[in-house]
Coordinates of N, CA, C and O in Angstrom, one line a residue:
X1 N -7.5 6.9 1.5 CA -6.9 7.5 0.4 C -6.8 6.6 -0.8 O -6.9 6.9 -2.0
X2 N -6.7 5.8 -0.4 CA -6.3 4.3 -1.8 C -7.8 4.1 -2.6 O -7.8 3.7 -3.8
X3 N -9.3 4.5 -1.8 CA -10.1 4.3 -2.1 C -10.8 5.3 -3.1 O -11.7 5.0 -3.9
X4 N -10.1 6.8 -3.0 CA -10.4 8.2 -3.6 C -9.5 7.7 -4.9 O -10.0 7.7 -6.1
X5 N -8.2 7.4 -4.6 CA -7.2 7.0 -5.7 C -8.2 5.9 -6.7 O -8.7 6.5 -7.6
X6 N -8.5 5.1 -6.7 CA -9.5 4.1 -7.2 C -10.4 4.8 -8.0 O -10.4 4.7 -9.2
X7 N -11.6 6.0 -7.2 CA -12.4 6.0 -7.5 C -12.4 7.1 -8.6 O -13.2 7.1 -9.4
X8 N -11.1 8.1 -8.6 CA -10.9 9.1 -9.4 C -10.4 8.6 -10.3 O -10.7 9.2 -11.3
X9 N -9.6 7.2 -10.5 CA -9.1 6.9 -11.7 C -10.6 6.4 -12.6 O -10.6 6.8 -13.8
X10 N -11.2 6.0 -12.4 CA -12.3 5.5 -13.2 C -13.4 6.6 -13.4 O -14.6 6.3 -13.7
X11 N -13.2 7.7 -13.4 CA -14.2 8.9 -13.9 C -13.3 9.5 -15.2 O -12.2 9.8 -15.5
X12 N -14.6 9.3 -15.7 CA -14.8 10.3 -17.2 C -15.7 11.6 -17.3 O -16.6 11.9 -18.2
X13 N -15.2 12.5 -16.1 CA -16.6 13.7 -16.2 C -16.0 14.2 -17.2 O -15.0 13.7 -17.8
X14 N -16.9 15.8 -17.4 CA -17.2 16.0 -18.3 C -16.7 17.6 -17.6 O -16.8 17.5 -16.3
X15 N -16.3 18.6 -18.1 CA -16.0 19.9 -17.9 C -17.0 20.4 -17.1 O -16.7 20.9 -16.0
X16 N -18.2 20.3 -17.4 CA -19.3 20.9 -16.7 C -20.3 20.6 -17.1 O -20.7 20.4 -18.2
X17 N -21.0 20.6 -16.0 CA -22.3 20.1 -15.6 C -23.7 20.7 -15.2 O -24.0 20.4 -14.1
X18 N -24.6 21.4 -15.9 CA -25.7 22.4 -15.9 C -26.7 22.0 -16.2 O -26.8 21.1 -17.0
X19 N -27.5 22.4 -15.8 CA -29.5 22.1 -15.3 C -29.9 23.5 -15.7 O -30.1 24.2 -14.7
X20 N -30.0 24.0 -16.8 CA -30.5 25.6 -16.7 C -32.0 26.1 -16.6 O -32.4 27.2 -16.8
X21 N -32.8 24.6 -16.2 CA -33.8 25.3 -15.9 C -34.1 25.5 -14.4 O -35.2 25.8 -13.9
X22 N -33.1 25.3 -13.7 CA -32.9 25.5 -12.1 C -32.3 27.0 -12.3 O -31.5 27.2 -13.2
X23 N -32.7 28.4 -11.4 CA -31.7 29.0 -11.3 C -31.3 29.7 -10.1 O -30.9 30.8 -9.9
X24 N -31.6 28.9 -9.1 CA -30.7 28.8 -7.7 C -30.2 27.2 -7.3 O -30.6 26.2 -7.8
X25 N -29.5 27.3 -6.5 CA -29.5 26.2 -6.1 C -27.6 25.4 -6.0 O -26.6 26.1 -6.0
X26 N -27.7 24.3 -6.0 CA -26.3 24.0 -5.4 C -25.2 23.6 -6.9 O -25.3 22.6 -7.6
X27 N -24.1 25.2 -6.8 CA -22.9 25.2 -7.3 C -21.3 24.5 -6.8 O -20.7 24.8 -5.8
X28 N -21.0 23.5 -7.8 CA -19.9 23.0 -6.8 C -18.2 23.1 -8.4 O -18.1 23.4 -9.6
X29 N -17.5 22.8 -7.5 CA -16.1 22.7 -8.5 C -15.2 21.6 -8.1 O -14.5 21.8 -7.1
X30 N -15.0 20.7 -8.6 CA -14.2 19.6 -8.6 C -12.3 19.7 -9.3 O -12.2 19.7 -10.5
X31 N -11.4 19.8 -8.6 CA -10.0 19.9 -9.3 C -9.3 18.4 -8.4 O -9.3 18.3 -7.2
X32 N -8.5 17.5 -9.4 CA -8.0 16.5 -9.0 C -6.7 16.5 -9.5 O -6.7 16.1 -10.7
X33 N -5.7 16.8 -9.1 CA -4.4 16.2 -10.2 C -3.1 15.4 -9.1 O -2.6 15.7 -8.1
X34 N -3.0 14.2 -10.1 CA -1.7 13.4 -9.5 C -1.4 13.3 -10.5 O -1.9 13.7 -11.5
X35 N -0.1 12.3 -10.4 CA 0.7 12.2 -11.4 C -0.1 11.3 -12.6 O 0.2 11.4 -13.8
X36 N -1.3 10.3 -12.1 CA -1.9 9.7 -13.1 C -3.1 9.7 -13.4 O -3.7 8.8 -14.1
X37 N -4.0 11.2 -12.5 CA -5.1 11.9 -12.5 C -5.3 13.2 -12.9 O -4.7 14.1 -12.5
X38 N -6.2 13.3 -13.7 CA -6.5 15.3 -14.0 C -7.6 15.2 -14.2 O -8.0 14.3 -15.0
X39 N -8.4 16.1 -13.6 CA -9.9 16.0 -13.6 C -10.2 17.8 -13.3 O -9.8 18.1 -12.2
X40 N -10.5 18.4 -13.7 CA -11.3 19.6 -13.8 C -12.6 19.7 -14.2 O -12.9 19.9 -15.3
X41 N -13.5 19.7 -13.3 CA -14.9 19.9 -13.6 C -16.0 20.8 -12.6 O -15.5 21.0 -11.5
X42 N -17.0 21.3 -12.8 CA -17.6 22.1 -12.5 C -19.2 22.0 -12.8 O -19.5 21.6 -13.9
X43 N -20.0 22.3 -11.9 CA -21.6 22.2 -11.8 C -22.6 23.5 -11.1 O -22.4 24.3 -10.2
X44 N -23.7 23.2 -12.1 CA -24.7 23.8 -11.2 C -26.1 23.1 -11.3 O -26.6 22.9 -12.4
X45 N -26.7 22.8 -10.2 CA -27.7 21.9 -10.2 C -27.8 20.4 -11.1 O -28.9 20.1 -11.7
X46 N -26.8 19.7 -11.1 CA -26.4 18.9 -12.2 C -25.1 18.6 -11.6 O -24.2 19.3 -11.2
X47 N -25.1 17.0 -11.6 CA -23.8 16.2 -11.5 C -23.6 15.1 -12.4 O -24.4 14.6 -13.2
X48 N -22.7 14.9 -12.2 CA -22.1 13.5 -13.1 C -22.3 12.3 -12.3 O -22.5 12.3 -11.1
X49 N -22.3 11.0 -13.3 CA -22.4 9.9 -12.7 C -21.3 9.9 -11.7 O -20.3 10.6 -11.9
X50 N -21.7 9.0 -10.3 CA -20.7 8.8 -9.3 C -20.8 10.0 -8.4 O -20.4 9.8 -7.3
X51 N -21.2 11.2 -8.6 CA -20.9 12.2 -7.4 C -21.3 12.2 -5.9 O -20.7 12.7 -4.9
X52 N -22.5 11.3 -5.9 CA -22.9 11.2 -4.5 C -21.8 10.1 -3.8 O -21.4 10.4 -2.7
X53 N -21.3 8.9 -4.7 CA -20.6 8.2 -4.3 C -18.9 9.1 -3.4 O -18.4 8.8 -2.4
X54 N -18.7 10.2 -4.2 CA -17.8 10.7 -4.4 C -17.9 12.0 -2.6 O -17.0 12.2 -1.8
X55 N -19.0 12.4 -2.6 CA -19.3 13.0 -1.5 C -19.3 12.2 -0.3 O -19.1 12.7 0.8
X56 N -19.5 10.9 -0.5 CA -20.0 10.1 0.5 C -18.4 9.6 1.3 O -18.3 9.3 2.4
X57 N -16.9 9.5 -0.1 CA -15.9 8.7 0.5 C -15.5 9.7 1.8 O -14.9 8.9 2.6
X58 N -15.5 11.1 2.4 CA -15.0 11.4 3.3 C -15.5 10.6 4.7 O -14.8 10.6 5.7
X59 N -16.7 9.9 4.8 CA -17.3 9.6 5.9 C -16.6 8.4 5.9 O -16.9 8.0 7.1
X60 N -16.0 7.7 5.5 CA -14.8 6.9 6.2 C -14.0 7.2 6.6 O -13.3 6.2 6.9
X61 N -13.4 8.6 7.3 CA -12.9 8.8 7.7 C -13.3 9.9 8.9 O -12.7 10.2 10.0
X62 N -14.7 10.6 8.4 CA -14.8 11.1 9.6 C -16.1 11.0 10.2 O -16.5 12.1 10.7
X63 N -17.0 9.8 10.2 CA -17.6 9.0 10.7 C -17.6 8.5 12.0 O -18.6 8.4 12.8
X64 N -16.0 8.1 12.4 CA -15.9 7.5 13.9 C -16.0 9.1 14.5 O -15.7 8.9 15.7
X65 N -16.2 10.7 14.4 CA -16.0 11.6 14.9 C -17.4 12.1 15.3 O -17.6 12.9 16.2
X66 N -18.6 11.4 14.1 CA -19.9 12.2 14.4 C -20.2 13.1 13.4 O -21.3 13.6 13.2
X67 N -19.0 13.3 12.4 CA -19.5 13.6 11.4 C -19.8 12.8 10.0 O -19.1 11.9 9.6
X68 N -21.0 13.5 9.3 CA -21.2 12.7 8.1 C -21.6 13.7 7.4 O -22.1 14.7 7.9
X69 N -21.4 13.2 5.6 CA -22.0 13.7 4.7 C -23.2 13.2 3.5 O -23.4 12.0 3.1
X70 N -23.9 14.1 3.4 CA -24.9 13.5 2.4 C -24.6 13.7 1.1 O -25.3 13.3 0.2

């Protein structure tokens, strides 16, 4: 958790995130709020710096299970 806390504090996305010359393909929605985080953002075919990082922190935790994310 301490490592998500970390990683959310150092993002500066951006509302949204669009590739419009893609028109299928992978839609996602990001909402973060703590007391010293607010992050609202949203994509399609198009991410922000850090997102793979950001997909990747669950596999510390569920890694020892067999599962992983790309």
């Amino acid at each position: 958790m301490e490592n998500a806390i970390r990683f959310f504090e150092t993002r500066k996305w951006k509302a949204a995130y669009v590739d419009e010359e893609v028109l299928d393909g992978a839609h996602w929605e990001l909402a973060v709020e703590t007391a010293s985080i607010r992050i609202a953002s949203t994509g399609s075919n198009a991410y922000p710096p850090g997102f793979q990082k950001l997909m990747r922190l669950p596999n510390k935790i569920t890694i020892e299970t067999g599962i992983q994310m790309y």
